[in-house]
mmCIF file of C-alpha atoms in Angstrom:
data_model
loop_
_atom_site.group_PDB
_atom_site.id
_atom_site.type_symbol
_atom_site.label_atom_id
_atom_site.label_comp_id
_atom_site.label_asym_id
_atom_site.label_seq_id
_atom_site.Cartn_x
_atom_site.Cartn_y
_atom_site.Cartn_z
ATOM 1 C CA MET A 1 -1.227 13.905 10.942
ATOM 2 C CA PRO A 2 -4.673 12.293 10.495
ATOM 3 C CA ARG A 3 -4.884 8.545 9.942
ATOM 4 C CA VAL A 4 -8.413 7.214 9.560
ATOM 5 C CA ARG A 5 -9.074 3.897 11.321
ATOM 6 C CA GLU A 6 -12.753 3.542 10.437
ATOM 7 C CA LEU A 7 -15.453 5.130 8.367
ATOM 8 C CA GLU A 8 -19.204 5.003 8.056
ATOM 9 C CA VAL A 9 -21.427 6.225 5.252
ATOM 10 C CA PHE A 10 -25.169 6.806 5.630
ATOM 11 C CA ARG A 11 -27.880 7.447 3.048
ATOM 12 C CA LEU A 12 -30.762 9.489 4.410
ATOM 13 C CA VAL A 13 -34.148 10.310 2.954
ATOM 14 C CA LEU A 14 -35.094 13.474 4.795
ATOM 15 C CA PRO A 15 -38.529 13.157 6.403
ATOM 16 C CA PHE A 16 -39.960 16.619 5.736
ATOM 17 C CA GLY A 17 -40.495 18.861 2.724
ATOM 18 C CA ARG A 18 -39.635 17.294 -0.624
ATOM 19 C CA ARG A 19 -38.046 14.251 1.071
ATOM 20 C CA SER A 20 -34.718 14.836 -0.641
ATOM 21 C CA GLU A 21 -31.709 12.613 -0.018
ATOM 22 C CA SER A 22 -28.425 13.267 1.732
ATOM 23 C CA LEU A 23 -25.294 11.174 1.958
ATOM 24 C CA LEU A 24 -23.283 11.530 5.185
ATOM 25 C CA VAL A 25 -19.701 10.407 5.794
ATOM 26 C CA LYS A 26 -18.175 9.879 9.237
ATOM 27 C CA LEU A 27 -14.408 9.473 9.600
ATOM 28 C CA THR A 28 -12.753 8.365 12.862
ATOM 29 C CA ASP A 29 -9.008 8.653 13.360
ATOM 30 C CA HIS A 30 -6.801 6.489 15.611
ATOM 31 C CA GLY A 31 -7.145 8.958 18.477
ATOM 32 C CA GLY A 32 -10.948 8.752 18.406
ATOM 33 C CA MET A 33 -11.487 12.159 16.806
ATOM 34 C CA THR A 34 -14.307 12.264 14.245
ATOM 35 C CA GLY A 35 -15.038 14.316 11.151
ATOM 36 C CA TRP A 36 -18.340 14.572 9.289
ATOM 37 C CA GLY A 37 -19.346 15.509 5.755
ATOM 38 C CA GLU A 38 -22.532 15.671 3.704
ATOM 39 C CA ALA A 39 -23.483 15.596 0.034
ATOM 40 C CA THR A 40 -26.998 16.812 -0.736
ATOM 41 C CA ALA A 41 -29.078 15.108 -3.431
ATOM 42 C CA PRO A 42 -26.368 12.514 -4.176
ATOM 43 C CA GLN A 43 -26.587 10.365 -7.275
ATOM 44 C CA ALA A 44 -26.799 6.588 -7.087
ATOM 45 C CA LYS A 45 -23.373 6.246 -8.683
ATOM 46 C CA THR A 46 -21.918 8.296 -5.816
ATOM 47 C CA TRP A 47 -23.109 5.723 -3.300
ATOM 48 C CA SER A 48 -21.649 2.765 -5.227
ATOM 49 C CA LYS A 49 -18.400 4.654 -5.816
ATOM 50 C CA LEU A 50 -17.948 5.384 -2.127
ATOM 51 C CA GLU A 51 -18.822 1.847 -1.108
ATOM 52 C CA GLU A 52 -16.262 0.404 -3.521
ATOM 53 C CA SER A 53 -13.346 2.788 -3.082
ATOM 54 C CA LEU A 54 -13.552 4.811 0.100
ATOM 55 C CA ALA A 55 -11.961 2.303 2.465
ATOM 56 C CA ALA A 56 -8.911 1.831 0.232
ATOM 57 C CA LEU A 57 -8.592 5.600 -0.205
ATOM 58 C CA LEU A 58 -8.701 6.542 3.463
ATOM 59 C CA ILE A 59 -8.198 3.787 6.012
ATOM 60 C CA GLY A 60 -4.643 3.644 7.325
ATOM 61 C CA VAL A 61 -3.421 6.333 4.900
ATOM 62 C CA ASP A 62 -1.449 9.281 6.313
ATOM 63 C CA TRP A 63 -2.232 12.769 4.999
ATOM 64 C CA GLU A 64 -1.313 16.201 6.239
ATOM 65 C CA HIS A 65 -4.007 18.349 4.592
ATOM 66 C CA PRO A 66 -7.494 17.622 3.166
ATOM 67 C CA ASP A 67 -6.325 18.631 -0.306
ATOM 68 C CA GLN A 68 -4.084 15.538 -0.283
ATOM 69 C CA VAL A 69 -7.123 13.226 -0.235
ATOM 70 C CA PRO A 70 -8.154 12.960 -3.920
ATOM 71 C CA SER A 71 -11.698 11.720 -3.371
ATOM 72 C CA GLY A 72 -13.510 13.967 -5.848
ATOM 73 C CA ASP A 73 -16.522 13.781 -3.527
ATOM 74 C CA SER A 74 -17.798 16.782 -1.562
ATOM 75 C CA ALA A 75 -18.959 14.728 1.445
ATOM 76 C CA VAL A 76 -15.566 13.031 1.853
ATOM 77 C CA ASP A 77 -13.731 16.313 1.393
ATOM 78 C CA MET A 78 -15.934 18.021 3.999
ATOM 79 C CA ALA A 79 -15.381 15.167 6.457
ATOM 80 C CA CYS A 80 -11.608 15.459 5.968
ATOM 81 C CA TRP A 81 -11.738 19.206 6.605
ATOM 82 C CA ASP A 82 -13.911 18.702 9.688
ATOM 83 C CA LEU A 83 -11.540 16.062 11.079
ATOM 84 C CA TRP A 84 -8.419 18.086 10.232
ATOM 85 C CA THR A 85 -9.706 21.295 11.833
ATOM 86 C CA ARG A 86 -11.032 19.491 14.921
ATOM 87 C CA MET A 87 -7.621 17.911 15.447
ATOM 88 C CA ARG A 88 -6.062 21.377 15.310
ATOM 89 C CA GLY A 89 -8.724 22.970 17.489
ATOM 90 C CA VAL A 90 -9.675 25.636 14.923
ATOM 91 C CA PRO A 91 -13.047 26.490 13.349
ATOM 92 C CA LEU A 92 -13.508 25.538 9.704
ATOM 93 C CA ALA A 93 -14.370 29.142 8.812
ATOM 94 C CA GLU A 94 -11.029 30.331 10.166
ATOM 95 C CA ALA A 95 -9.092 27.520 8.483
ATOM 96 C CA ILE A 96 -10.360 28.416 4.992
ATOM 97 C CA GLY A 97 -9.771 32.148 5.477
ATOM 98 C CA GLY A 98 -13.110 33.401 6.762
ATOM 99 C CA THR A 99 -13.172 36.775 8.469
ATOM 100 C CA ARG A 100 -16.811 37.337 9.458
ATOM 101 C CA THR A 101 -18.347 36.471 12.824
ATOM 102 C CA SER A 102 -21.958 36.831 11.661
ATOM 103 C CA LEU A 103 -23.826 36.965 8.365
ATOM 104 C CA ILE A 104 -26.883 38.777 7.098
ATOM 105 C CA ALA A 105 -29.432 36.233 5.858
ATOM 106 C CA THR A 106 -31.941 36.245 3.049
ATOM 107 C CA VAL A 107 -35.130 34.231 3.253
ATOM 108 C CA ARG A 108 -36.352 32.456 0.130
ATOM 109 C CA LEU A 109 -40.067 32.260 -0.652
ATOM 110 C CA ALA A 110 -41.471 29.844 -3.227
ATOM 111 C CA PRO A 111 -44.403 30.719 -5.515
ATOM 112 C CA ASP A 112 -47.706 31.015 -3.678
ATOM 113 C CA PRO A 113 -51.316 30.130 -4.540
ATOM 114 C CA SER A 114 -52.124 33.835 -4.630
ATOM 115 C CA VAL A 115 -50.392 37.188 -4.628
ATOM 116 C CA GLU A 116 -52.196 38.116 -1.401
ATOM 117 C CA SER A 117 -50.892 35.079 0.475
ATOM 118 C CA LEU A 118 -47.358 35.775 -0.803
ATOM 119 C CA VAL A 119 -47.504 39.322 0.548
ATOM 120 C CA ALA A 120 -48.715 37.913 3.875
ATOM 121 C CA ARG A 121 -45.750 35.523 3.983
ATOM 122 C CA VAL A 122 -43.356 38.361 3.227
ATOM 123 C CA ASN A 123 -44.928 40.266 6.114
ATOM 124 C CA GLN A 124 -44.243 37.331 8.441
ATOM 125 C CA GLN A 125 -40.576 37.298 7.466
ATOM 126 C CA VAL A 126 -40.148 41.062 7.777
ATOM 127 C CA CYS A 127 -41.721 40.899 11.251
ATOM 128 C CA ALA A 128 -39.284 38.084 12.091
ATOM 129 C CA GLY A 129 -36.356 40.414 11.398
ATOM 130 C CA TYR A 130 -35.457 39.751 7.763
ATOM 131 C CA GLY A 131 -34.445 42.802 5.756
ATOM 132 C CA HIS A 132 -33.676 40.819 2.592
ATOM 133 C CA VAL A 133 -36.148 38.559 0.770
ATOM 134 C CA THR A 134 -35.591 36.383 -2.315
ATOM 135 C CA LEU A 135 -38.697 35.484 -4.319
ATOM 136 C CA ASP A 136 -38.724 32.426 -6.552
ATOM 137 C CA VAL A 137 -40.217 33.473 -9.901
ATOM 138 C CA ARG A 138 -41.148 31.544 -13.022
ATOM 139 C CA PRO A 139 -42.659 32.487 -16.410
ATOM 140 C CA GLY A 140 -46.240 33.423 -15.563
ATOM 141 C CA TRP A 141 -45.433 34.073 -11.887
ATOM 142 C CA ASP A 142 -43.126 37.063 -11.892
ATOM 143 C CA VAL A 143 -44.176 40.657 -12.591
ATOM 144 C CA GLU A 144 -47.467 40.622 -10.661
ATOM 145 C CA PRO A 145 -46.125 39.118 -7.393
ATOM 146 C CA VAL A 146 -42.969 41.247 -7.477
ATOM 147 C CA ARG A 147 -45.044 44.389 -8.057
ATOM 148 C CA ALA A 148 -47.328 43.519 -5.128
ATOM 149 C CA VAL A 149 -44.451 42.876 -2.732
ATOM 150 C CA ARG A 150 -42.685 46.070 -3.775
ATOM 151 C CA GLN A 151 -45.845 48.139 -3.318
ATOM 152 C CA ALA A 152 -46.332 46.665 0.157
ATOM 153 C CA TYR A 153 -42.660 47.098 1.147
ATOM 154 C CA PRO A 154 -41.048 49.964 -0.765
ATOM 155 C CA ALA A 155 -37.804 49.856 1.257
ATOM 156 C CA LEU A 156 -37.336 46.066 1.402
ATOM 157 C CA THR A 157 -34.183 44.719 -0.246
ATOM 158 C CA LEU A 158 -35.564 42.300 -2.811
ATOM 159 C CA ALA A 159 -34.052 39.670 -5.094
ATOM 160 C CA VAL A 160 -35.635 37.124 -7.439
ATOM 161 C CA ASP A 161 -34.528 33.633 -8.464
ATOM 162 C CA GLY A 162 -35.567 32.459 -11.928
ATOM 163 C CA GLY A 163 -34.527 28.844 -11.374
ATOM 164 C CA ASN A 164 -32.902 28.722 -14.845
ATOM 165 C CA ALA A 165 -36.441 28.626 -16.261
ATOM 166 C CA TYR A 166 -36.527 31.608 -18.653
ATOM 167 C CA THR A 167 -35.858 31.580 -22.386
ATOM 168 C CA ASP A 168 -36.341 35.261 -23.273
ATOM 169 C CA LEU A 169 -35.506 38.602 -21.705
ATOM 170 C CA GLU A 170 -38.807 40.505 -21.822
ATOM 171 C CA GLN A 171 -40.329 39.593 -18.464
ATOM 172 C CA LEU A 172 -36.972 39.752 -16.691
ATOM 173 C CA VAL A 173 -36.297 43.252 -18.025
ATOM 174 C CA ALA A 174 -39.779 44.254 -16.841
ATOM 175 C CA LEU A 175 -38.937 43.052 -13.325
ATOM 176 C CA ASP A 176 -36.003 45.436 -13.182
ATOM 177 C CA SER A 177 -38.321 48.415 -12.753
ATOM 178 C CA TYR A 178 -39.180 47.233 -9.227
ATOM 179 C CA GLY A 179 -35.803 48.015 -7.710
ATOM 180 C CA LEU A 180 -34.380 44.500 -7.490
ATOM 181 C CA GLU A 181 -30.927 43.976 -6.049
ATOM 182 C CA VAL A 182 -30.239 40.681 -7.855
ATOM 183 C CA ILE A 183 -31.819 38.506 -10.556
ATOM 184 C CA GLU A 184 -30.567 34.992 -9.806
ATOM 185 C CA ARG A 185 -30.253 32.131 -12.295
ATOM 186 C CA PRO A 186 -32.514 33.554 -15.028
ATOM 187 C CA PHE A 187 -31.522 31.207 -17.882
ATOM 188 C CA PRO A 188 -30.200 27.668 -18.336
ATOM 189 C CA VAL A 189 -26.609 27.423 -17.131
ATOM 190 C CA ALA A 190 -25.080 26.934 -20.580
ATOM 191 C CA ASP A 191 -26.780 30.023 -22.052
ATOM 192 C CA THR A 192 -24.055 32.513 -21.181
ATOM 193 C CA CYS A 193 -25.008 34.855 -24.034
ATOM 194 C CA SER A 194 -28.529 35.418 -22.685
ATOM 195 C CA HIS A 195 -27.099 36.148 -19.253
ATOM 196 C CA ALA A 196 -24.753 38.704 -20.791
ATOM 197 C CA SER A 197 -27.581 40.323 -22.795
ATOM 198 C CA LEU A 198 -29.747 40.610 -19.698
ATOM 199 C CA GLN A 199 -26.958 42.139 -17.635
ATOM 200 C CA ASP A 200 -26.502 44.793 -20.325
ATOM 201 C CA GLN A 201 -30.186 45.775 -20.086
ATOM 202 C CA VAL A 202 -30.919 45.816 -16.352
ATOM 203 C CA ALA A 203 -29.672 47.787 -13.371
ATOM 204 C CA ALA A 204 -29.994 44.754 -11.082
ATOM 205 C CA SER A 205 -27.031 42.426 -10.819
ATOM 206 C CA VAL A 206 -27.452 39.118 -12.632
ATOM 207 C CA ALA A 207 -26.350 36.146 -10.518
ATOM 208 C CA VAL A 208 -25.101 32.887 -12.013
ATOM 209 C CA GLU A 209 -24.398 29.588 -10.305
ATOM 210 C CA ALA A 210 -21.225 27.771 -11.321
ATOM 211 C CA GLY A 211 -20.133 24.321 -10.201
ATOM 212 C CA SER A 212 -16.504 24.667 -11.267
ATOM 213 C CA THR A 213 -13.914 27.354 -11.850
ATOM 214 C CA ALA A 214 -13.942 26.523 -15.567
ATOM 215 C CA GLU A 215 -17.680 27.192 -15.728
ATOM 216 C CA LEU A 216 -17.179 30.443 -13.848
ATOM 217 C CA ASP A 217 -14.430 31.511 -16.254
ATOM 218 C CA ASP A 218 -16.899 31.346 -19.159
ATOM 219 C CA TYR A 219 -19.173 33.835 -17.407
ATOM 220 C CA LEU A 220 -16.266 36.072 -16.424
ATOM 221 C CA THR A 221 -14.964 36.195 -19.991
ATOM 222 C CA LEU A 222 -18.321 37.354 -21.386
ATOM 223 C CA ARG A 223 -19.056 39.637 -18.411
ATOM 224 C CA ALA A 224 -22.334 37.773 -18.249
ATOM 225 C CA ALA A 225 -23.162 38.662 -14.642
ATOM 226 C CA ARG A 226 -22.033 40.597 -11.581
ATOM 227 C CA VAL A 227 -22.789 38.046 -8.860
ATOM 228 C CA LEU A 228 -21.582 34.509 -8.241
ATOM 229 C CA LEU A 229 -24.142 32.295 -6.530
ATOM 230 C CA LEU A 230 -21.716 30.038 -4.666
ATOM 231 C CA ARG A 231 -23.066 26.676 -3.511
ATOM 232 C CA PRO A 232 -20.161 24.874 -1.780
ATOM 233 C CA SER A 233 -21.825 21.452 -2.048
ATOM 234 C CA SER A 234 -21.744 21.745 -5.864
ATOM 235 C CA PHE A 235 -17.944 21.731 -5.845
ATOM 236 C CA PRO A 236 -15.841 18.584 -5.361
ATOM 237 C CA SER A 237 -13.877 20.276 -2.577
ATOM 238 C CA LEU A 238 -13.962 23.292 -0.289
ATOM 239 C CA SER A 239 -10.635 24.397 -1.765
ATOM 240 C CA GLU A 240 -12.193 24.475 -5.237
ATOM 241 C CA ALA A 241 -15.096 26.534 -3.866
ATOM 242 C CA ARG A 242 -12.530 28.885 -2.318
ATOM 243 C CA ARG A 243 -10.782 29.242 -5.690
ATOM 244 C CA ALA A 244 -14.094 30.167 -7.329
ATOM 245 C CA HIS A 245 -14.604 32.758 -4.598
ATOM 246 C CA ASP A 246 -11.156 34.201 -5.215
ATOM 247 C CA ARG A 247 -11.679 34.470 -8.992
ATOM 248 C CA ALA A 248 -15.068 36.122 -8.690
ATOM 249 C CA ALA A 249 -13.835 38.566 -6.045
ATOM 250 C CA ALA A 250 -10.776 39.442 -8.126
ATOM 251 C CA ALA A 251 -13.095 40.258 -11.055
ATOM 252 C CA GLY A 252 -15.049 42.677 -8.867
ATOM 253 C CA TRP A 253 -18.115 40.457 -8.543
ATOM 254 C CA ASP A 254 -20.276 40.183 -5.454
ATOM 255 C CA ILE A 255 -20.760 36.692 -4.031
ATOM 256 C CA GLN A 256 -23.755 35.117 -2.378
ATOM 257 C CA CYS A 257 -23.391 31.753 -0.630
ATOM 258 C CA THR A 258 -26.350 29.398 -0.784
ATOM 259 C CA GLY A 259 -27.058 25.902 0.450
ATOM 260 C CA GLY A 260 -30.244 25.470 2.436
ATOM 261 C CA GLN A 261 -30.830 21.785 1.751
ATOM 262 C CA GLY A 262 -29.701 18.732 3.653
ATOM 263 C CA ALA A 263 -29.385 17.521 7.228
ATOM 264 C CA GLY A 264 -27.357 20.457 8.528
ATOM 265 C CA LEU A 265 -23.728 19.638 7.740
ATOM 266 C CA ALA A 266 -23.791 21.051 4.212
ATOM 267 C CA ARG A 267 -25.482 24.163 5.587
ATOM 268 C CA ALA A 268 -22.727 24.509 8.196
ATOM 269 C CA ALA A 269 -20.075 24.344 5.453
ATOM 270 C CA THR A 270 -22.011 26.999 3.517
ATOM 271 C CA VAL A 271 -21.869 29.302 6.550
ATOM 272 C CA ALA A 272 -18.096 28.744 6.823
ATOM 273 C CA VAL A 273 -17.579 29.642 3.144
ATOM 274 C CA ALA A 274 -19.924 32.633 3.470
ATOM 275 C CA SER A 275 -17.572 34.072 6.096
ATOM 276 C CA LEU A 276 -14.938 34.618 3.372
ATOM 277 C CA PRO A 277 -14.225 38.299 2.679
ATOM 278 C CA GLY A 278 -15.648 38.322 -0.868
ATOM 279 C CA CYS A 279 -19.070 37.007 0.168
ATOM 280 C CA THR A 280 -20.718 40.415 0.285
ATOM 281 C CA LEU A 281 -24.387 39.484 -0.247
ATOM 282 C CA PRO A 282 -26.793 37.895 2.267
ATOM 283 C CA CYS A 283 -26.326 34.182 2.874
ATOM 284 C CA ASP A 284 -29.084 31.677 2.065
ATOM 285 C CA VAL A 285 -29.207 28.721 4.461
ATOM 286 C CA THR A 286 -32.717 29.418 5.689
ATOM 287 C CA GLN A 287 -34.625 27.188 3.318
ATOM 288 C CA PRO A 288 -37.104 25.053 5.327
ATOM 289 C CA PRO A 289 -37.721 22.589 6.777
ATOM 290 C CA ARG A 290 -35.417 22.969 9.787
ATOM 291 C CA GLN A 291 -36.814 19.703 11.215
ATOM 292 C CA ASN A 292 -34.592 17.753 8.806
ATOM 293 C CA GLN A 293 -31.436 18.864 10.570
ATOM 294 C CA ILE A 294 -29.517 16.431 12.791
ATOM 295 C CA VAL A 295 -27.029 19.008 14.089
ATOM 296 C CA THR A 296 -26.922 21.041 17.282
ATOM 297 C CA PRO A 297 -27.284 23.969 17.245
ATOM 298 C CA ILE A 298 -29.575 24.161 14.204
ATOM 299 C CA VAL A 299 -28.025 26.001 11.236
ATOM 300 C CA GLY A 300 -30.222 28.966 10.447
ATOM 301 C CA ALA A 301 -30.946 32.606 11.056
ATOM 302 C CA ASN A 302 -32.174 34.442 14.120
ATOM 303 C CA ALA A 303 -33.850 37.775 13.354
ATOM 304 C CA GLY A 304 -32.211 37.749 9.918
ATOM 305 C CA VAL A 305 -28.683 37.085 11.197
ATOM 306 C CA ILE A 306 -26.626 33.864 11.002
ATOM 307 C CA ALA A 307 -23.904 33.281 13.596
ATOM 308 C CA VAL A 308 -20.579 31.895 12.356
ATOM 309 C CA PRO A 309 -19.468 29.278 14.941
ATOM 310 C CA LEU A 310 -16.030 30.436 16.030
ATOM 311 C CA THR A 311 -15.868 28.991 19.551
ATOM 312 C CA GLN A 312 -15.898 25.350 18.403
ATOM 313 C CA SER A 313 -13.475 23.570 16.129
ATOM 314 C CA GLY A 314 -14.410 22.031 12.797
ATOM 315 C CA LEU A 315 -17.885 22.650 11.413
ATOM 316 C CA GLY A 316 -18.919 23.865 14.877
ATOM 317 C CA HIS A 317 -21.957 21.622 15.324
ATOM 318 C CA ASP A 318 -22.624 18.368 17.181
ATOM 319 C CA ILE A 319 -24.281 15.403 15.469
ATOM 320 C CA ASP A 320 -27.359 13.629 16.839
ATOM 321 C CA GLU A 321 -26.159 10.145 15.905
ATOM 322 C CA THR A 322 -29.203 8.449 17.409
ATOM 323 C CA ARG A 323 -31.525 10.369 15.115
ATOM 324 C CA LEU A 324 -29.127 9.927 12.180
ATOM 325 C CA ARG A 325 -29.157 6.142 12.509
ATOM 326 C CA ARG A 326 -32.926 6.143 12.873
ATOM 327 C CA MET A 327 -33.289 8.189 9.662
ATOM 328 C CA SER A 328 -30.737 6.184 7.677
ATOM 329 C CA ARG A 329 -32.115 4.076 4.806
ATOM 330 C CA GLU A 330 -28.858 2.222 4.284
ATOM 331 C CA SER A 331 -25.266 2.415 5.473
ATOM 332 C CA PHE A 332 -21.930 0.712 5.355
ATOM 333 C CA HIS A 333 -19.011 0.547 7.777
ATOM 334 C CA ALA A 334 -15.343 -0.140 7.144
#
């Protein structure tokens, strides 16, 4: 039975790329075992909430399962799962019901200065072993780049991500003629009717991202998509993410796990969730920059394949605490 004797929380500003923030939680039990968790792009209120309430919630309190710790925070929940599974000597993927030992990866490519340079970048990824590519598209940057990539690679499995940026169907329906597998996040999250209309008009599967089972239920009721884009860090707990997986799978939907941001821990949890049996589409944890990660081994793909760590307990990765403390902007200890 875990009993936390001390905790530390760190706020990081990641040094590369868009310099996004991560919040990391370290729990240490009375036997010296540690568990780690991460929230990507945390809000300021999250930091103050943890600083005020986390010690009273966790220190000296007995619990038998992570679901018994009502934190409502994904980093705390992940740290509890990591600690709990390390104490039992089992990998996190196995503990939540994962069945896969490796995952096919997609690589995500942002809009480029020119169509020619985008095609060149796709070529680099295909030569590196990727058989699945996701292109970020936006109004004004969609049909022409997708057409060029498809002409260059007729057999490549291709998806697009609209970033919730579209307001009408015309350009998205036009994209469907290029043999897309998935059209991700075409419209604002609340616009379930537009998602449903698009799914009725295209052969590609529409993918929606939900941050709760209630949000997912709205899409399921309207049959507004055929793919759940599952980002574990968007859910307050891994158990809630698992419930969303179960509902989508029961409805016959495909599931793609995504979560390429952060310092490595959130990516590791994404890989664990992606090993669940309903996660049938390529996993997306390849978003650069890899230099932000403080875990060993680095979470990512090799020749388009992601290994699920099944020989180590917990998240399956070691933490470079020296680098973590050097990168930390602020922290507290209790």
